[in-house]
mmCIF file with all atom_site columns, C-alpha atoms in Angstrom:
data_model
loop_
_atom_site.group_PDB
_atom_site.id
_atom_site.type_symbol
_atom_site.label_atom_id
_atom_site.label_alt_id
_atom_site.label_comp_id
_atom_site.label_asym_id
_atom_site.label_entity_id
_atom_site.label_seq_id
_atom_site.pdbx_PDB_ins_code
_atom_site.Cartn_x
_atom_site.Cartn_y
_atom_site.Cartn_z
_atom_site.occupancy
_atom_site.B_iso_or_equiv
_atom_site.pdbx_formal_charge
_atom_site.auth_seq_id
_atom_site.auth_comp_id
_atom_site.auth_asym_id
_atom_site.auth_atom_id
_atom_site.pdbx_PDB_model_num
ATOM 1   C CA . UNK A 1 1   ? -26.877 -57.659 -29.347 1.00 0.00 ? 17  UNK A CA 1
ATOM 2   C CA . UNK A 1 2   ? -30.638 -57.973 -28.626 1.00 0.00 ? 18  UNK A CA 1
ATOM 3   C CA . UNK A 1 3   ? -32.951 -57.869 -31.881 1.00 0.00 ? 19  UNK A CA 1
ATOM 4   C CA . UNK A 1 4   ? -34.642 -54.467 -32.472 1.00 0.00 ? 20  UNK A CA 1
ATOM 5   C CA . UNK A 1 5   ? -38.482 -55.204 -31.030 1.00 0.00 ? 21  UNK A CA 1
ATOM 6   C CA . UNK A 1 6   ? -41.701 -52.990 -31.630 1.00 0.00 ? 22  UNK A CA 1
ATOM 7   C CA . UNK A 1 7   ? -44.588 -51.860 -29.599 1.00 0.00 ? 23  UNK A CA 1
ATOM 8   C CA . UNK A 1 8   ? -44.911 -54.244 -26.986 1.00 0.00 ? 24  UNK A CA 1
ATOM 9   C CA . UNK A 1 9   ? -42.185 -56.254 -26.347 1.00 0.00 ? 25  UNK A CA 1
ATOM 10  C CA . UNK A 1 10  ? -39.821 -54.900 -23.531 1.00 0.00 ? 26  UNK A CA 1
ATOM 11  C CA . UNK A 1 11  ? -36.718 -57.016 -22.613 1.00 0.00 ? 27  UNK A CA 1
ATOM 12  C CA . UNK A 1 12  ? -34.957 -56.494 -19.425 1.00 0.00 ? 28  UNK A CA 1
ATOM 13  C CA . UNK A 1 13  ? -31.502 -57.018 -18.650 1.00 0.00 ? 29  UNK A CA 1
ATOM 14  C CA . UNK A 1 14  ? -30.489 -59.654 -16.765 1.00 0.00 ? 30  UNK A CA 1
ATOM 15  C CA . UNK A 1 15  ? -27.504 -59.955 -14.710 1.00 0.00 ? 31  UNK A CA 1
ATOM 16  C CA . UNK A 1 16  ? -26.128 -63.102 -16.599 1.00 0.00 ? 32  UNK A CA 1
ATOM 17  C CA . UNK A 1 17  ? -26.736 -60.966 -19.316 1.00 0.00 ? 33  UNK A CA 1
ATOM 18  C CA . UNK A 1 18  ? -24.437 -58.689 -18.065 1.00 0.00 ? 34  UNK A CA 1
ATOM 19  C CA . UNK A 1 19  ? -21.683 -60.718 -16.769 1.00 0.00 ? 35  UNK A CA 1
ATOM 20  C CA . UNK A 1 20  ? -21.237 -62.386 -19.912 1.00 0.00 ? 36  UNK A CA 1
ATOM 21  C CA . UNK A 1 21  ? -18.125 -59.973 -20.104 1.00 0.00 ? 37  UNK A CA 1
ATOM 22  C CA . UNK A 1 22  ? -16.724 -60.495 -16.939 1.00 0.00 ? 38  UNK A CA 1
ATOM 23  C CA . UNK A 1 23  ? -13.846 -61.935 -16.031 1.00 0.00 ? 39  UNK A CA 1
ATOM 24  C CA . UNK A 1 24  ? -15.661 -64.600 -14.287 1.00 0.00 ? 40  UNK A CA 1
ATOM 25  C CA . UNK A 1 25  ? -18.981 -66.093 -16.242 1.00 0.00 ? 41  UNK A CA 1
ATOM 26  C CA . UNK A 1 26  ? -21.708 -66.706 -13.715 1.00 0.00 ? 42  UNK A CA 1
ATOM 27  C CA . UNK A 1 27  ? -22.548 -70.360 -12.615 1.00 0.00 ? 43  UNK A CA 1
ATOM 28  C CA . UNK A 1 28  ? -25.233 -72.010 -15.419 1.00 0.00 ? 44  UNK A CA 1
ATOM 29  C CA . UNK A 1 29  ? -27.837 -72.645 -12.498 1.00 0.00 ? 45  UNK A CA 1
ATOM 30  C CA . UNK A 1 30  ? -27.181 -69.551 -11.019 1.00 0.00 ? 46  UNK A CA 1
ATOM 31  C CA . UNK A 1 31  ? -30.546 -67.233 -10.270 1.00 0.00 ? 47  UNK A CA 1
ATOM 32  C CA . UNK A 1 32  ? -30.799 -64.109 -13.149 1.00 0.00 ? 48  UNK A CA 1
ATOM 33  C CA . UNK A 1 33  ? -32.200 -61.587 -10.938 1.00 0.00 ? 49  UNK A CA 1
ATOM 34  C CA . UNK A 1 34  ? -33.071 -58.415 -12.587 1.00 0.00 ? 50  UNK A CA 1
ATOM 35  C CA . UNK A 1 35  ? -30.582 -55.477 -12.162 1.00 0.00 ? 51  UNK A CA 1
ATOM 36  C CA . UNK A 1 36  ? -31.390 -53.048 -9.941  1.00 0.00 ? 52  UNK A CA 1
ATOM 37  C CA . UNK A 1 37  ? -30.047 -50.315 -12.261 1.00 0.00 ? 53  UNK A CA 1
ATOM 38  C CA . UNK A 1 38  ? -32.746 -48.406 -13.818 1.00 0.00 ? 54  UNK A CA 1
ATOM 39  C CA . UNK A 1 39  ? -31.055 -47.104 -16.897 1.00 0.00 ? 55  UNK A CA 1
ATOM 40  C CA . UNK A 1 40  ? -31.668 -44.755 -19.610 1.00 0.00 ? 56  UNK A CA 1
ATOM 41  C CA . UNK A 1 41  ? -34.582 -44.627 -22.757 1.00 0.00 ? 57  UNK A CA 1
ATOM 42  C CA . UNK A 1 42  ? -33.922 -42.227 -25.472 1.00 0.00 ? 58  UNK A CA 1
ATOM 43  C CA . UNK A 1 43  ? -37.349 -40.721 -26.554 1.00 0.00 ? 59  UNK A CA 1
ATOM 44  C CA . UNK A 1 44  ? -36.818 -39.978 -30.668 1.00 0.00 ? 60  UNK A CA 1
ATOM 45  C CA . UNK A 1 45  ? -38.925 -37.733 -32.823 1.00 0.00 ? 61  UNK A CA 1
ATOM 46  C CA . UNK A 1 46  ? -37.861 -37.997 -36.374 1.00 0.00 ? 62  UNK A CA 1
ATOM 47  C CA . UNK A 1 47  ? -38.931 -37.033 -40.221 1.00 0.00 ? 63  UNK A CA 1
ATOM 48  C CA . UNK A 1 48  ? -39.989 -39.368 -43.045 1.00 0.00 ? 64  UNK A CA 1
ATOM 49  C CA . UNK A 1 49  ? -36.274 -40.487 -44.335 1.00 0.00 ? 65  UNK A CA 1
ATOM 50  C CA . UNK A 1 50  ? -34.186 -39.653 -41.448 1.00 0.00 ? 66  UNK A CA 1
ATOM 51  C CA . UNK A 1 51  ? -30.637 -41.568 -41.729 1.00 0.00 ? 67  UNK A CA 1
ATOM 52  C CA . UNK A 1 52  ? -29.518 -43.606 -38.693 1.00 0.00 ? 68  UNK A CA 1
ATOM 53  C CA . UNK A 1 53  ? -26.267 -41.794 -38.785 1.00 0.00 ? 69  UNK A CA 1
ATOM 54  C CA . UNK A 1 54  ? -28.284 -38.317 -38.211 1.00 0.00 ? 70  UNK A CA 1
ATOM 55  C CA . UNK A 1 55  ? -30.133 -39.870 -35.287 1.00 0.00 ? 71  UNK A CA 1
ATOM 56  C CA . UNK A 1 56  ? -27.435 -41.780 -33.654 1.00 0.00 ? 72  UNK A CA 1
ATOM 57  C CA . UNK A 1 57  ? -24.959 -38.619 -34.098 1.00 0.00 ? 73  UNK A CA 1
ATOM 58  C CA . UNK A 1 58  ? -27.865 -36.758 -32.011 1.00 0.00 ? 74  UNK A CA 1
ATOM 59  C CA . UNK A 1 59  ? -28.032 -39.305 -29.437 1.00 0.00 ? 75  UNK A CA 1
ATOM 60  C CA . UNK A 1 60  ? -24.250 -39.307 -29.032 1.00 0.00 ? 76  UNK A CA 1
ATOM 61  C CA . UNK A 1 61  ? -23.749 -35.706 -28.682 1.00 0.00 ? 77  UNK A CA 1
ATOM 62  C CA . UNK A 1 62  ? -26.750 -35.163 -26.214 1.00 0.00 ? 78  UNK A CA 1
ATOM 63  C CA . UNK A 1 63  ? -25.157 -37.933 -24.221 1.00 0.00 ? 79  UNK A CA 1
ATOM 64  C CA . UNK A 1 64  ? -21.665 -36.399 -24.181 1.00 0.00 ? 80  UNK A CA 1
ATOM 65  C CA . UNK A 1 65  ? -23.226 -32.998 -23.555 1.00 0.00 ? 81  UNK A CA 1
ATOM 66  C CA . UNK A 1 66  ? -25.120 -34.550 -20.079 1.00 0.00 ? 82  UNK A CA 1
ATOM 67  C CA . UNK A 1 67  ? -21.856 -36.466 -18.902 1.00 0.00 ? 83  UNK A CA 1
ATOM 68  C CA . UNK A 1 68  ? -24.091 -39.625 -19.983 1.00 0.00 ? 84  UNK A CA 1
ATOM 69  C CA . UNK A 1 69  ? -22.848 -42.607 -21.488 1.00 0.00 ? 85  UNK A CA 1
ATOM 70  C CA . UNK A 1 70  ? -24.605 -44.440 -24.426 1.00 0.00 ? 86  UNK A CA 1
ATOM 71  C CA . UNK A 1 71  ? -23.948 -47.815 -22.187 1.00 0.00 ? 87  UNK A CA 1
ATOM 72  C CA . UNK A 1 72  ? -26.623 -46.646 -19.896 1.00 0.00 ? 88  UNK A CA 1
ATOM 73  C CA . UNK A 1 73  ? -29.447 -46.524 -22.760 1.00 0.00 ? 89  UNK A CA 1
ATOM 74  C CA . UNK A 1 74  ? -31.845 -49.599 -22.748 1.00 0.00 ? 90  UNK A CA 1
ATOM 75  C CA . UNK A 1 75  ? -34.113 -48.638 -24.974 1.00 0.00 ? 91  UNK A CA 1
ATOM 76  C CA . UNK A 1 76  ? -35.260 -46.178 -27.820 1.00 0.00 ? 92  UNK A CA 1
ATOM 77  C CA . UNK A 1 77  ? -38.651 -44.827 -27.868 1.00 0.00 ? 93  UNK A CA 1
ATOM 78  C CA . UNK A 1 78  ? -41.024 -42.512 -30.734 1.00 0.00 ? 94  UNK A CA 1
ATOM 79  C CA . UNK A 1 79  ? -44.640 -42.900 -31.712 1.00 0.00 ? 95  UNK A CA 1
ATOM 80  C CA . UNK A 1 80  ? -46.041 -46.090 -33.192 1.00 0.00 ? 96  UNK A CA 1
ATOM 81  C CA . UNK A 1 81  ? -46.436 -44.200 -36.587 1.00 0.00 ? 97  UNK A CA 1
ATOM 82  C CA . UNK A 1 82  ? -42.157 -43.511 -36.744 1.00 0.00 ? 98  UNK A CA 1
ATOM 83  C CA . UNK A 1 83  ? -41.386 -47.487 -35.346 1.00 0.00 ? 99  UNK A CA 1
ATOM 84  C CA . UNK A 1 84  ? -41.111 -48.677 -38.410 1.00 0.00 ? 100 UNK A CA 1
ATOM 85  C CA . UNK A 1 85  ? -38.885 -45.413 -39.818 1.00 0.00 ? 101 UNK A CA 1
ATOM 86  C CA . UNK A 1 86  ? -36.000 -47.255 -41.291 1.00 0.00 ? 102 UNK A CA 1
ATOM 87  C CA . UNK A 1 87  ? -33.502 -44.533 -39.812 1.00 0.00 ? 103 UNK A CA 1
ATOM 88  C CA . UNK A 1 88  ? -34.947 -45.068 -36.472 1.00 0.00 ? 104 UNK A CA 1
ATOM 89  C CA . UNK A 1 89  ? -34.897 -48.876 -36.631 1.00 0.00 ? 105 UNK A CA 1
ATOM 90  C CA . UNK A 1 90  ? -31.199 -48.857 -37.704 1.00 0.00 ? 106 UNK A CA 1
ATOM 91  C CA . UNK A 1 91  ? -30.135 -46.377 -35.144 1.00 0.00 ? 107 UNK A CA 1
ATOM 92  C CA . UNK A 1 92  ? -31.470 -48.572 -32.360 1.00 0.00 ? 108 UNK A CA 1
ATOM 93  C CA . UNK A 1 93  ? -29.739 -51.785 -34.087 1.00 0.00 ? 109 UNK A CA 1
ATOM 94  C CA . UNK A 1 94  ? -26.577 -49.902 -33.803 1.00 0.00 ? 110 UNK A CA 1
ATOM 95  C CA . UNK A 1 95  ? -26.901 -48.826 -29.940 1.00 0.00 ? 111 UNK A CA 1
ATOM 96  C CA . UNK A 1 96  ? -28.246 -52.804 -29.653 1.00 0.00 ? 112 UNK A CA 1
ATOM 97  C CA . UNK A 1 97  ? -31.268 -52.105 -27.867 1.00 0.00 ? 113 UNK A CA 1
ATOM 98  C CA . UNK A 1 98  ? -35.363 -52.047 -28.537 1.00 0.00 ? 114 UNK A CA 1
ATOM 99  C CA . UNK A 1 99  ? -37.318 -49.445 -30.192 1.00 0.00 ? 115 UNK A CA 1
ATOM 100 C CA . UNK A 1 100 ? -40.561 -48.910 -28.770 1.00 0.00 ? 116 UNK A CA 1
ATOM 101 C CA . UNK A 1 101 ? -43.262 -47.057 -30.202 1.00 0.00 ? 117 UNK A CA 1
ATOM 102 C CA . UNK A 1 102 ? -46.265 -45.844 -28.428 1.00 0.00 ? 118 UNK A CA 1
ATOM 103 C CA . UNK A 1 103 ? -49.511 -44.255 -29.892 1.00 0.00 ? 119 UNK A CA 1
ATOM 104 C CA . UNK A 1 104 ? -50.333 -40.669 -30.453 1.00 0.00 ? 120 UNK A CA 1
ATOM 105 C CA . UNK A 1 105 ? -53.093 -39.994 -27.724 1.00 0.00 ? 121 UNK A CA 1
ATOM 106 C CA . UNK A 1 106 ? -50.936 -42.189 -25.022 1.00 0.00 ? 122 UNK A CA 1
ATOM 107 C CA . UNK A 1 107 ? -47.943 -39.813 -26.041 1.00 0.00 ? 123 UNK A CA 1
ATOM 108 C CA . UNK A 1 108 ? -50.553 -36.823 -25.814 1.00 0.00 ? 124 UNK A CA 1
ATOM 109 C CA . UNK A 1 109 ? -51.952 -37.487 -22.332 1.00 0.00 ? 125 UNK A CA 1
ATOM 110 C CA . UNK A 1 110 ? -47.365 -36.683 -20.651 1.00 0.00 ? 126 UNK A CA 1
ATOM 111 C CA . UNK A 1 111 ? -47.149 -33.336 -19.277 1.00 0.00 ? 127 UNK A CA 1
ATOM 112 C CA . UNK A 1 112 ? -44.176 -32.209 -21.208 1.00 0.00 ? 128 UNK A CA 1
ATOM 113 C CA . UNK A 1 113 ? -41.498 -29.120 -20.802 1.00 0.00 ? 129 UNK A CA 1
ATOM 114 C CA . UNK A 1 114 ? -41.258 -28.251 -24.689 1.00 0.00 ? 130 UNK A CA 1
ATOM 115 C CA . UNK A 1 115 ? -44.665 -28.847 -26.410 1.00 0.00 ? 131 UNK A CA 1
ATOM 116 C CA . UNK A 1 116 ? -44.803 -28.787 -30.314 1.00 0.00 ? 132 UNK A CA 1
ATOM 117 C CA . UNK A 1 117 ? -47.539 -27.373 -32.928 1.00 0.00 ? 133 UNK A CA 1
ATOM 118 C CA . UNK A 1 118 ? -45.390 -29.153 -35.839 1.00 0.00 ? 134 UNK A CA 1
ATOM 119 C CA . UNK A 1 119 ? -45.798 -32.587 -33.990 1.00 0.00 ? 135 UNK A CA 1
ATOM 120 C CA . UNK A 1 120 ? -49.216 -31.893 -32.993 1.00 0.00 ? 136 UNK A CA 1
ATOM 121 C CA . UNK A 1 121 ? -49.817 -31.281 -36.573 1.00 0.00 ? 137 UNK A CA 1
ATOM 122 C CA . UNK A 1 122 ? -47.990 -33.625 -38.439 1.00 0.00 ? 138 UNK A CA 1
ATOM 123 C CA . UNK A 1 123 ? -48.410 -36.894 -35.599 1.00 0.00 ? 139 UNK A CA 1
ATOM 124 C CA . UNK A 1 124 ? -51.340 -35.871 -33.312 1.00 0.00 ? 140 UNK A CA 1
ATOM 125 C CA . UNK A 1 125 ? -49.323 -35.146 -30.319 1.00 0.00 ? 141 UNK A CA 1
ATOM 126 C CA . UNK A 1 126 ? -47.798 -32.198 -28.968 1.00 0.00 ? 142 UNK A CA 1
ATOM 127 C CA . UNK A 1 127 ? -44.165 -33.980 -28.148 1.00 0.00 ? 143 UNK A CA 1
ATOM 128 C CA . UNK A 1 128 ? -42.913 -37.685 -29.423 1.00 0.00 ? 144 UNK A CA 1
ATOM 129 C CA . UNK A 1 129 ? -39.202 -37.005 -28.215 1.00 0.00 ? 145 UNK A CA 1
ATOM 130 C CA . UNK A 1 130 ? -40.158 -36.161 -24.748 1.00 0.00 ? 146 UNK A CA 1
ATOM 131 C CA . UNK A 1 131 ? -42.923 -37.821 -23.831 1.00 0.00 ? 147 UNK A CA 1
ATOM 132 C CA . UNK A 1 132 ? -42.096 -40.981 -25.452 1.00 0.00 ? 148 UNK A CA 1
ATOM 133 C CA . UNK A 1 133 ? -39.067 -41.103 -23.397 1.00 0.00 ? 149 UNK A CA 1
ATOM 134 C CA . UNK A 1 134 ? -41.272 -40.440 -20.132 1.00 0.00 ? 150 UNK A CA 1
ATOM 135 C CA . UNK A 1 135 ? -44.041 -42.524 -20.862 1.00 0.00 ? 151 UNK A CA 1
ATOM 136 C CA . UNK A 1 136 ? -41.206 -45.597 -21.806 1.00 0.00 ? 152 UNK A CA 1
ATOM 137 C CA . UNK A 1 137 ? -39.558 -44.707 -18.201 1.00 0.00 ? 153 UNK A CA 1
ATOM 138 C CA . UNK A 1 138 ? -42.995 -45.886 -16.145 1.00 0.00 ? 154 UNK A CA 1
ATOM 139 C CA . UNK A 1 139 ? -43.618 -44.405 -12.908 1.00 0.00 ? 155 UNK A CA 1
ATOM 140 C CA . UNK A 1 140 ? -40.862 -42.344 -11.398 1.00 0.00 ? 156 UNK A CA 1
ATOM 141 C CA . UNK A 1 141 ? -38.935 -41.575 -14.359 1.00 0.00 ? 157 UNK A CA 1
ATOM 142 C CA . UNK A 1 142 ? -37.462 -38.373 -14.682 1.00 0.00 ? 158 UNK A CA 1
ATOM 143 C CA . UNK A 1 143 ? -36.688 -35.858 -17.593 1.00 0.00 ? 159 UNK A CA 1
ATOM 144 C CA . UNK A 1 144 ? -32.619 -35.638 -17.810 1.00 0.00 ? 160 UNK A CA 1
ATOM 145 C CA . UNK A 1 145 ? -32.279 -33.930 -21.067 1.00 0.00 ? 161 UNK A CA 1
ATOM 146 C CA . UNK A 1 146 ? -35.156 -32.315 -22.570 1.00 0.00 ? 162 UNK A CA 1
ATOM 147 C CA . UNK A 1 147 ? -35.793 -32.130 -26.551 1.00 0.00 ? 163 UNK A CA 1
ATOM 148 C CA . UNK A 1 148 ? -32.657 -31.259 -28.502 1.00 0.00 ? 164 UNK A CA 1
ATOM 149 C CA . UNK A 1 149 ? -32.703 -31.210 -32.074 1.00 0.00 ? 165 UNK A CA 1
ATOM 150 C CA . UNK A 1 150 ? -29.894 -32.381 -34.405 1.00 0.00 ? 166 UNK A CA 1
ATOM 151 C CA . UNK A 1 151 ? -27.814 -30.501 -36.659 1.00 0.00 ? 167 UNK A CA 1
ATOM 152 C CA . UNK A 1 152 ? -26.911 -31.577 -39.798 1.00 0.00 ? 168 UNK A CA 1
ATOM 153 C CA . UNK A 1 153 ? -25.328 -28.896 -42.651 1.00 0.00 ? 169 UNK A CA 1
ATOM 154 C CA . UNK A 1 154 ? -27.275 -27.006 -45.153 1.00 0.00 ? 170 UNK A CA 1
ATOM 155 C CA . UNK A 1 155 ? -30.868 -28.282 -44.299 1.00 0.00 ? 171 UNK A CA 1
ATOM 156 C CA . UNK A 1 156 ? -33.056 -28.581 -41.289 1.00 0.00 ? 172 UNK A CA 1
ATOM 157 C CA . UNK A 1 157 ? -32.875 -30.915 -38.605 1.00 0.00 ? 173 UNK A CA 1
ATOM 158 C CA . UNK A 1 158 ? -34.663 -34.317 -39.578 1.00 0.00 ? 174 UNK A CA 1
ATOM 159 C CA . UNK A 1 159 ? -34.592 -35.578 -35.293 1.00 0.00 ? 175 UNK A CA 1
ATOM 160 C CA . UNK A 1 160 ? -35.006 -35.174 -31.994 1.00 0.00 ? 176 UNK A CA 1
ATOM 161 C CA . UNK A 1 161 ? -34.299 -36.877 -28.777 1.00 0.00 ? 177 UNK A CA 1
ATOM 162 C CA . UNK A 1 162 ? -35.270 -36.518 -25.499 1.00 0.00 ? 178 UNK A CA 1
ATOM 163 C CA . UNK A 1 163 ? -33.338 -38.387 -22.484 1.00 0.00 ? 179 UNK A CA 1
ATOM 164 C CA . UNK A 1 164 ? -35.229 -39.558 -19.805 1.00 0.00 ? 180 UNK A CA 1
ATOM 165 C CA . UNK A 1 165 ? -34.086 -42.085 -16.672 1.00 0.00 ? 181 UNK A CA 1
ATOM 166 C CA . UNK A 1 166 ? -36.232 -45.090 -15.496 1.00 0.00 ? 182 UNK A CA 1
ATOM 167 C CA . UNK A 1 167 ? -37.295 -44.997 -11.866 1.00 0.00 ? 183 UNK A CA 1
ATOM 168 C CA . UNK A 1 168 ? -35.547 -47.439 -9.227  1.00 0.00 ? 184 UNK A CA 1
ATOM 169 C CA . UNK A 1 169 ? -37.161 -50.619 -9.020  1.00 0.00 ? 185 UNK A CA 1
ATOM 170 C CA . UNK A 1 170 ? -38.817 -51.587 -5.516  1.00 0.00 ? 186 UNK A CA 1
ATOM 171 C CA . UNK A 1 171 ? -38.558 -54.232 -3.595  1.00 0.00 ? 187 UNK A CA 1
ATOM 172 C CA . UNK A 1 172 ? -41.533 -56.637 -5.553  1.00 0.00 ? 188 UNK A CA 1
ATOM 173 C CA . UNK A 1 173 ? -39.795 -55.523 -8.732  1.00 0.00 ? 189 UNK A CA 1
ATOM 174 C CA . UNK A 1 174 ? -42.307 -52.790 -9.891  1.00 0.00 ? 190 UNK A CA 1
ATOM 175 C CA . UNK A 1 175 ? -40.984 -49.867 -11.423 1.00 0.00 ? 191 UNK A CA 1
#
């Protein structure tokens, strides 16, 4: 399981890393190219004293609901002032992969399909979900599941997530 990072840090998979449960383990002087599968970050908007069991339920079900698999997600990604949201931070320990957080006016400056007044108020940008999850994807990422909203009973929703896929990697191993 890789160690939840922060802002900055962005580890890519290897593929010794991922043959590490095959049937066969790769050579130990064997090259560890990068995998040429692009995968899938999970853009996350959430509320002061969101659980990890609301946001990972969330994730889960807007997976299932796209015919995605929670395999496929590499990262998680929200705005630098949610990073440190114990929820959020827990959630991505328990999909074992980073959470990323980017600043408001970086998240401010992605063309998104569902703007928000309540996160332009409260967080200075008018999406985190969505354009956290594009702005994580780098050039020629693409929207897959737009803002969704969870649904917990008797009170409103504490997160949202946006699923977005990273772009093929070309030939010099720039996204």
């Amino acid at each position: 399981m890789e160690s939840v990072t922060r802002a900055g840090a962005h580890p890519e998979p290897s593929v010794a890393a991922a043959s590490a449960s095959a049937s066969e383990p790769m050579a130990p002087d064997a090259p560890t190219p990068s995998l040429p599968c692009p995968g899938l970050v999970v853009g996350v908007g959430a509320g002061r004293g969101v659980s990890a069991g609301e946001v990972t339920g969330l994730i889960r079900r807007t997976l299932d609901g796209a015919g995605l698999s929670v395999c496929e997600v590499v990262e998680l990604a929200t705005v630098e002032g949610k990073a440190d949201e114990p929820g959020l931070v827990a959630a991505a320990a328990r999909l074992g992969v980073p959470l990323r957080g980017y600043g408001a006016a970086a998240l401010a400056s992605v063309a998104v399909p569902s703007p928000s007044e309540t996160a332009l108020t409260t967080v200075g940008t008018p999406s985190v979900a969505e354009a956290a999850a594009l702005l994580a994807t780098g050039p020629g990422g693409e929207m897959l599941v737009p803002k969704t909203k969870s649904e917990p009973r008797g009170r409103p929703a504490r997160a949202t997530c946006a699923i977005a896929r990273r772009g093929k990697r070309g030939q010099d191993g720039q996204r």
